[in-house]
């Protein structure tokens, strides 16, 4: 490639870098490792486009050298940026919208050229590199390098990192709520991947990791999120009634079954979001109300609805609900807590051996179900916590049914049984110590 500078006077020939006959300056680029290259240049170009060369070639520079009967300017640099110094000299002869991208051909190269251009004080090249880097996409590794270097280069290049600047909180909230409405809108299956991506990013925006959450939810945001999720749950309950009607007529099609799984996946994600926002009460109450209808879906021996995947999706939601109740996040009356134990305990008990059998019967590389290793432990712990919070008579009833069941090994309620025995045995003595003058409660 020939780099030229066409002078305003068209009668004069164009200046070319490396043209020894017309040159009046030698730029000697050297490294400490002994690499040395002479480049024949023109003071008219160097002085007009580089502050560094303008200073070095001025009459005020006391140590101007002469080489090959020409003024000589030595430039010392590291080996890793030697070629970039040569490129910058060439660019001084031909700065255009096409030449810079051609020489840059990548963010890392552009960043290296930019650093040399700043060292040599070349404003046109600096501007061209900034324009290029500002317009092209960056890989993550390149972005990290830019963040390390650009801030040290000063105001001329600040606009390069404009895409990484903190965003106005109002804009963040607006985008967050737009994504929330889409993620809970039950869009058609053709865009399910976009919905999943939106859900993942909403979770990320609320997560506190090495950085603070992108969105700090105030009451207004919480109310809007709860509203969106309540709307999702309402559509789920309407769909549930439709599905139960189809079950009675034995005409369930695969599309409806897939929609069932999609709803459950959305509700599992929604439950996680509500936990982070500490706004899960409405969801828990809705799940309690719908529990009987949900479990009714699995009552009939239907080869499709009996899929392990459906059971797991239901349990993913149920465990979050039971944890919220069992650990006191959501306070419910005793009757509803007992109801949830009695309704869900048999389903949990029978689901685990089915899942274990399915996992053992499939090759590890072929089995596509994702079974959370902590799911069963979390369910067991939540159930035990709920049982221990019940009145003693209710605890005894649940434990009696557990000991009579063939699937006694899961969930293992031994801890609850031991605590019930201890509390029941010492109840009178412990209560009597409180105040011997008080009348003992009748039901102890």
Coordinates of C-alpha atoms in Angstrom, one line a residue:
X1 CA 0.0 0.0 0.0
X2 CA 1.4 3.4 -0.9
X3 CA 0.7 6.3 1.5
X4 CA 0.8 9.7 -0.1
X5 CA 0.1 13.3 0.8
X6 CA -1.3 15.5 -2.0
X7 CA -0.3 19.1 -1.5
X8 CA -2.7 22.0 -2.1
X9 CA -0.6 23.1 -5.1
X10 CA -1.6 20.4 -7.7
X11 CA 1.5 21.2 -9.8
X12 CA 3.7 19.7 -7.1
X13 CA 4.2 15.9 -6.9
X14 CA 2.6 14.0 -4.0
X15 CA 4.9 13.3 -1.0
X16 CA 5.4 9.6 -0.3
X17 CA 6.7 8.0 2.9
X18 CA 10.0 6.3 2.2
X19 CA 10.8 8.4 -0.8
X20 CA 14.5 9.1 -0.2
X21 CA 15.0 11.6 -3.0
X22 CA 12.4 14.1 -1.8
X23 CA 12.7 13.5 2.0
X24 CA 14.4 15.9 4.3
X25 CA 14.0 14.0 7.6
X26 CA 14.9 10.5 8.7
X27 CA 12.8 9.0 11.5
X28 CA 14.9 6.4 13.2
X29 CA 12.7 3.9 15.3
X30 CA 14.8 1.9 17.7
X31 CA 14.4 -0.6 20.5
X32 CA 16.6 -1.5 23.4
X33 CA 16.9 -5.0 21.9
X34 CA 18.7 -3.6 18.8
X35 CA 16.0 -3.3 16.3
X36 CA 16.6 -0.3 14.2
X37 CA 14.7 1.0 11.2
X38 CA 15.3 4.2 9.1
X39 CA 12.2 5.7 7.5
X40 CA 12.6 8.6 5.1
X41 CA 9.9 11.3 5.7
X42 CA 9.1 14.9 5.1
X43 CA 9.2 17.6 7.7
X44 CA 6.2 19.2 6.1
X45 CA 4.1 16.2 7.0
X46 CA 5.6 15.4 10.4
X47 CA 5.5 19.0 11.7
X48 CA 1.9 19.6 10.5
X49 CA 0.4 16.4 12.0
X50 CA 2.5 15.5 15.1
X51 CA 3.3 17.7 18.0
X52 CA 6.2 15.4 19.0
X53 CA 7.9 15.8 15.6
X54 CA 7.0 19.5 15.5
X55 CA 8.9 20.0 18.8
X56 CA 11.8 17.8 17.8
X57 CA 12.3 19.5 14.4
X58 CA 12.0 23.1 15.8
X59 CA 14.9 25.4 16.1
X60 CA 14.4 25.3 19.9
X61 CA 15.4 21.6 20.1
X62 CA 19.1 21.7 21.1
X63 CA 20.2 18.2 20.1
X64 CA 18.8 17.8 16.6
X65 CA 20.9 15.1 14.9
X66 CA 22.0 14.8 11.2
X67 CA 21.8 11.5 9.4
X68 CA 22.4 10.9 5.7
X69 CA 22.6 14.7 5.3
X70 CA 19.1 15.0 6.7
X71 CA 17.6 15.9 10.0
X72 CA 17.2 12.8 12.2
X73 CA 14.7 12.2 14.9
X74 CA 15.2 9.1 17.0
X75 CA 12.2 7.4 18.6
X76 CA 12.8 4.7 21.2
X77 CA 10.1 2.2 21.9
X78 CA 9.4 -1.3 23.2
X79 CA 9.6 -4.2 20.8
X80 CA 5.8 -4.9 21.2
X81 CA 4.8 -1.5 19.8
X82 CA 7.6 -1.2 17.1
X83 CA 5.3 -2.0 14.2
X84 CA 2.6 0.4 15.5
X85 CA 5.1 3.3 15.4
X86 CA 5.7 2.5 11.7
X87 CA 1.9 2.4 11.1
X88 CA 1.4 5.7 12.7
X89 CA 4.1 7.3 10.5
X90 CA 2.3 5.9 7.4
X91 CA -1.1 7.1 8.6
X92 CA 0.3 10.7 8.9
X93 CA 0.5 10.6 5.1
X94 CA -3.0 9.4 4.5
X95 CA -5.7 9.9 7.1
X96 CA -9.1 8.9 5.7
X97 CA -12.3 7.0 6.7
X98 CA -11.1 3.9 4.8
X99 CA -7.4 3.7 5.6
X100 CA -7.7 3.8 9.4
X101 CA -10.1 0.9 9.7
X102 CA -8.0 -1.0 7.2
X103 CA -4.9 -0.5 9.3
X104 CA -6.7 -1.1 12.6
X105 CA -8.5 -4.3 11.6
X106 CA -9.4 -5.0 15.2
X107 CA -9.9 -3.4 18.5
X108 CA -6.5 -4.4 20.0
X109 CA -4.6 -3.0 17.0
X110 CA -6.6 0.2 17.1
X111 CA -5.9 0.5 20.8
X112 CA -2.1 0.1 20.2
X113 CA -2.1 2.6 17.3
X114 CA -4.1 5.0 19.6
X115 CA -1.5 4.8 22.4
X116 CA 1.4 5.5 20.0
X117 CA -0.6 8.4 18.4
X118 CA -1.1 9.9 21.8
X119 CA 2.6 9.6 22.6
X120 CA 3.5 11.3 19.3
X121 CA 0.8 13.9 19.6
X122 CA -1.1 13.1 16.4
X123 CA -4.7 14.5 16.8
X124 CA -6.1 13.3 13.5
X125 CA -5.0 9.7 14.1
X126 CA -6.3 9.9 17.7
X127 CA -9.7 11.1 16.4
X128 CA -9.8 8.4 13.7
X129 CA -8.9 5.6 16.2
X130 CA -11.5 6.8 18.6
X131 CA -14.1 6.9 15.9
X132 CA -13.3 3.4 15.0
X133 CA -13.3 2.0 18.5
X134 CA -16.4 3.8 19.4
X135 CA -18.3 2.3 16.4
X136 CA -17.2 -1.4 16.5
X137 CA -18.3 -4.2 18.9
X138 CA -15.9 -5.4 21.6
X139 CA -15.2 -8.8 23.0
X140 CA -15.1 -9.1 26.7
X141 CA -11.3 -9.5 26.9
X142 CA -10.9 -6.4 24.6
X143 CA -13.3 -4.5 26.8
X144 CA -11.2 -5.2 29.9
X145 CA -8.1 -4.0 28.1
X146 CA -9.9 -0.8 27.0
X147 CA -11.0 -0.1 30.6
X148 CA -7.4 -0.5 31.8
X149 CA -5.9 1.9 29.2
X150 CA -8.5 4.4 28.0
X151 CA -9.0 6.2 31.3
X152 CA -5.3 7.0 31.5
X153 CA -5.2 8.6 28.1
X154 CA -7.3 11.6 29.0
X155 CA -10.2 13.5 27.7
X156 CA -9.6 13.1 23.9
X157 CA -10.6 9.4 24.1
X158 CA -13.2 9.4 26.9
X159 CA -16.1 8.9 24.4
X160 CA -14.7 5.4 23.6
X161 CA -16.1 4.2 26.9
X162 CA -19.4 5.9 26.7
X163 CA -21.2 2.6 26.2
X164 CA -19.8 1.5 29.6
X165 CA -20.9 4.5 31.6
X166 CA -23.4 4.1 34.5
X167 CA -27.0 4.4 33.2
X168 CA -29.6 6.8 34.6
X169 CA -31.7 5.0 37.2
X170 CA -34.9 6.1 35.5
X171 CA -33.8 4.4 32.3
X172 CA -32.8 1.2 34.2
X173 CA -36.2 1.0 35.9
X174 CA -38.1 1.6 32.6
X175 CA -36.1 -1.2 30.9
X176 CA -36.5 -3.5 34.0
X177 CA -40.3 -3.1 34.0
X178 CA -40.6 -3.6 30.2
X179 CA -38.6 -6.8 30.5
X180 CA -40.8 -7.9 33.5
X181 CA -44.0 -7.4 31.5
X182 CA -42.6 -9.4 28.6
X183 CA -41.2 -12.2 30.8
X184 CA -44.6 -12.7 32.6
X185 CA -46.8 -12.2 29.5
X186 CA -46.8 -15.9 28.4
X187 CA -45.6 -15.1 24.9
X188 CA -46.0 -17.7 22.1
X189 CA -43.6 -20.7 22.1
X190 CA -41.8 -19.3 19.0
X191 CA -40.2 -16.6 21.2
X192 CA -39.7 -18.8 24.3
X193 CA -36.0 -18.4 24.1
X194 CA -36.3 -14.6 24.2
X195 CA -38.6 -14.9 27.3
X196 CA -36.0 -17.1 29.0
X197 CA -33.3 -14.6 28.2
X198 CA -35.4 -11.8 29.7
X199 CA -36.0 -13.8 32.8
X200 CA -32.3 -14.5 33.3
X201 CA -31.4 -10.8 32.9
X202 CA -34.1 -9.7 35.3
X203 CA -32.7 -12.1 37.9
X204 CA -29.2 -10.8 37.2
X205 CA -30.3 -7.2 37.6
X206 CA -31.6 -8.0 41.1
X207 CA -28.6 -10.1 42.1
X208 CA -26.0 -8.8 44.5
X209 CA -22.7 -10.4 43.7
X210 CA -19.3 -8.6 43.4
X211 CA -21.3 -5.6 42.4
X212 CA -24.5 -4.0 43.8
X213 CA -27.8 -5.0 42.2
X214 CA -28.5 -3.0 39.0
X215 CA -32.1 -2.4 40.3
X216 CA -32.8 -1.6 43.9
X217 CA -36.5 -2.2 44.2
X218 CA -38.6 0.3 46.0
X219 CA -42.3 -0.2 46.9
X220 CA -43.5 1.1 43.6
X221 CA -41.3 -1.4 41.7
X222 CA -42.4 -4.3 44.0
X223 CA -46.1 -3.5 43.5
X224 CA -45.7 -3.5 39.7
X225 CA -43.7 -6.8 39.8
X226 CA -46.4 -8.4 42.0
X227 CA -49.0 -7.2 39.7
X228 CA -47.3 -8.7 36.7
X229 CA -46.8 -12.1 38.5
X230 CA -50.4 -12.1 39.8
X231 CA -51.6 -11.7 36.2
X232 CA -49.4 -14.7 35.2
X233 CA -50.8 -16.8 38.0
X234 CA -54.4 -15.8 37.0
X235 CA -53.7 -17.1 33.5
X236 CA -52.2 -20.3 34.9
X237 CA -55.3 -21.0 37.0
X238 CA -57.5 -20.4 33.9
X239 CA -55.4 -22.7 31.9
X240 CA -55.4 -25.3 34.8
X241 CA -59.2 -25.4 34.7
X242 CA -59.1 -25.9 30.9
X243 CA -56.6 -28.7 31.3
X244 CA -58.6 -30.5 34.0
X245 CA -61.7 -30.4 31.7
X246 CA -59.6 -32.0 28.9
X247 CA -58.4 -34.7 31.3
X248 CA -62.0 -35.6 32.1
X249 CA -62.6 -36.1 28.4
X250 CA -59.2 -37.7 27.8
X251 CA -58.4 -35.4 24.8
X252 CA -55.2 -33.7 26.1
X253 CA -52.9 -32.8 23.3
X254 CA -49.1 -32.4 23.5
X255 CA -49.3 -28.6 22.9
X256 CA -51.3 -28.2 26.1
X257 CA -48.9 -30.4 28.0
X258 CA -46.0 -28.3 26.9
X259 CA -47.9 -25.2 27.9
X260 CA -48.3 -26.7 31.4
X261 CA -44.6 -27.1 31.7
X262 CA -44.0 -23.6 30.4
X263 CA -46.3 -22.1 33.0
X264 CA -44.6 -24.0 35.8
X265 CA -41.2 -22.9 34.6
X266 CA -42.4 -19.3 34.6
X267 CA -43.9 -19.6 38.0
X268 CA -40.7 -21.2 39.4
X269 CA -38.7 -18.2 38.1
X270 CA -41.4 -15.7 39.4
X271 CA -41.2 -17.3 42.8
X272 CA -37.4 -16.8 42.9
X273 CA -37.8 -13.1 41.9
X274 CA -40.4 -12.5 44.6
X275 CA -38.2 -14.1 47.2
X276 CA -35.5 -11.6 46.3
X277 CA -38.0 -8.7 46.5
X278 CA -39.4 -10.1 49.8
X279 CA -42.8 -9.9 48.2
X280 CA -43.8 -13.5 48.0
X281 CA -47.0 -13.5 50.2
X282 CA -49.5 -13.1 47.4
X283 CA -47.9 -15.9 45.4
X284 CA -47.9 -18.3 48.4
X285 CA -51.5 -17.7 49.1
X286 CA -52.4 -18.3 45.4
X287 CA -50.4 -21.5 45.4
X288 CA -52.1 -22.7 48.6
X289 CA -55.5 -22.0 47.0
X290 CA -54.6 -23.8 43.8
X291 CA -52.7 -26.8 45.3
X292 CA -55.7 -29.2 45.2
X293 CA -56.4 -28.4 41.5
X294 CA -52.7 -28.7 40.6
X295 CA -52.4 -32.1 42.2
X296 CA -55.6 -33.2 40.5
X297 CA -53.8 -33.0 37.2
X298 CA -51.6 -36.0 38.3
X299 CA -54.3 -38.2 39.7
X300 CA -55.1 -40.0 36.4
X301 CA -52.8 -42.4 34.9
X302 CA -51.9 -40.3 31.9
X303 CA -48.7 -41.3 30.1
X304 CA -48.0 -37.6 29.2
X305 CA -48.9 -35.9 32.4
X306 CA -47.1 -38.6 34.4
X307 CA -43.8 -37.4 33.0
X308 CA -41.2 -36.8 35.6
X309 CA -40.4 -33.4 34.1
X310 CA -43.9 -32.2 35.1
X311 CA -43.5 -33.4 38.6
X312 CA -40.2 -31.8 39.0
X313 CA -41.4 -28.5 37.7
X314 CA -44.3 -28.6 40.2
X315 CA -41.9 -29.5 43.0
X316 CA -39.5 -26.6 42.1
X317 CA -42.3 -24.2 42.8
X318 CA -43.7 -26.0 45.8
X319 CA -40.4 -26.1 47.6
X320 CA -40.1 -22.3 47.5
X321 CA -43.7 -22.0 48.8
X322 CA -43.2 -24.5 51.6
X323 CA -39.9 -22.8 52.6
X324 CA -41.7 -19.4 52.8
X325 CA -44.3 -21.0 55.1
X326 CA -42.0 -23.3 57.1
X327 CA -39.5 -20.6 57.9
X328 CA -41.9 -17.9 58.7
X329 CA -41.5 -15.7 55.7
X330 CA -45.2 -15.9 55.1
X331 CA -47.4 -16.3 58.2
X332 CA -50.5 -18.5 57.6
X333 CA -53.2 -19.8 60.0
X334 CA -52.6 -23.3 61.4
X335 CA -55.4 -24.8 59.3
X336 CA -53.7 -23.8 56.1
X337 CA -50.3 -24.9 57.2
X338 CA -51.7 -28.4 58.2
X339 CA -53.5 -28.5 54.8
X340 CA -50.3 -27.9 52.9
X341 CA -48.5 -30.6 54.8
X342 CA -51.3 -33.1 54.2
X343 CA -51.8 -32.2 50.6
X344 CA -48.2 -32.1 49.4
X345 CA -46.5 -34.7 51.6
X346 CA -47.9 -37.7 49.7
X347 CA -47.0 -36.2 46.4
X348 CA -43.5 -35.5 47.5
X349 CA -43.1 -39.0 49.0
X350 CA -44.2 -40.8 45.8
X351 CA -42.4 -38.5 43.4
X352 CA -38.8 -39.1 44.6
X353 CA -38.7 -42.8 43.8
X354 CA -40.1 -42.2 40.4
X355 CA -37.4 -39.6 39.7
X356 CA -34.7 -41.8 41.1
X357 CA -35.8 -44.7 38.9
X358 CA -36.0 -42.5 35.8
X359 CA -32.4 -41.2 36.4
X360 CA -31.0 -44.7 37.0
X361 CA -32.7 -46.0 33.8
X362 CA -31.2 -43.4 31.4
X363 CA -27.7 -42.9 30.2
X364 CA -26.1 -39.8 31.8
X365 CA -25.4 -38.3 28.4
X366 CA -29.0 -38.8 27.2
X367 CA -31.0 -37.9 30.2
X368 CA -32.1 -34.3 29.7
X369 CA -33.9 -33.7 33.0
X370 CA -32.2 -31.3 35.3
X371 CA -32.6 -32.5 38.8
X372 CA -31.4 -30.0 41.4
X373 CA -29.3 -32.0 43.9
X374 CA -30.6 -29.8 46.8
X375 CA -34.3 -30.1 45.9
X376 CA -35.0 -33.2 48.0
X377 CA -33.1 -31.9 51.0
X378 CA -34.8 -28.6 50.8
X379 CA -38.3 -30.2 50.6
X380 CA -37.5 -32.4 53.5
X381 CA -36.2 -29.5 55.7
X382 CA -39.2 -27.4 54.8
X383 CA -41.7 -30.1 55.6
X384 CA -40.0 -30.8 59.0
X385 CA -40.1 -27.1 59.9
X386 CA -43.8 -27.0 59.0
X387 CA -44.6 -30.1 61.1
X388 CA -42.8 -28.8 64.1
X389 CA -44.8 -25.6 64.0
X390 CA -48.1 -27.4 64.2
X391 CA -50.0 -28.1 67.5
X392 CA -48.9 -31.4 69.1
X393 CA -52.1 -33.3 68.1
X394 CA -51.7 -32.4 64.5
X395 CA -48.0 -33.4 64.6
X396 CA -49.0 -36.8 66.0
X397 CA -51.5 -37.3 63.2
X398 CA -49.0 -36.5 60.5
X399 CA -46.3 -38.7 62.1
X400 CA -48.7 -41.6 62.5
X401 CA -49.5 -41.5 58.8
X402 CA -45.8 -41.3 58.0
X403 CA -44.8 -44.4 60.0
X404 CA -47.6 -46.4 58.4
X405 CA -46.5 -45.5 54.8
X406 CA -44.3 -47.9 52.8
X407 CA -42.2 -45.0 51.5
X408 CA -41.1 -44.1 55.0
X409 CA -37.5 -43.3 54.0
X410 CA -38.4 -40.1 52.2
X411 CA -39.0 -37.6 53.5
X412 CA -37.3 -38.7 56.7
X413 CA -39.3 -37.2 59.5
X414 CA -37.2 -38.7 62.3
X415 CA -36.2 -35.3 63.5
X416 CA -39.8 -34.2 63.8
X417 CA -40.7 -37.5 65.6
X418 CA -37.9 -37.1 68.1
X419 CA -38.8 -33.6 68.9
X420 CA -42.5 -34.5 69.3
X421 CA -41.6 -37.3 71.7
X422 CA -39.4 -35.0 73.8
X423 CA -41.9 -32.1 73.9
X424 CA -44.8 -34.4 74.7
X425 CA -42.9 -36.2 77.5
X426 CA -41.7 -33.0 79.3
X427 CA -44.7 -30.8 78.4
X428 CA -46.4 -30.8 81.8
X429 CA -43.1 -30.4 83.7
X430 CA -41.9 -27.5 81.5
X431 CA -45.2 -25.6 81.6
X432 CA -45.5 -26.2 85.4
X433 CA -42.1 -24.5 86.0
X434 CA -43.3 -21.4 84.4
X435 CA -45.8 -20.7 87.1
X436 CA -47.1 -23.2 89.5
X437 CA -50.0 -20.9 90.5
X438 CA -51.4 -20.9 86.9
X439 CA -53.9 -23.4 85.8
X440 CA -52.4 -25.8 83.3
X441 CA -53.8 -25.7 79.8
X442 CA -56.2 -28.6 79.1
X443 CA -54.7 -29.7 75.8
X444 CA -51.2 -30.7 76.8

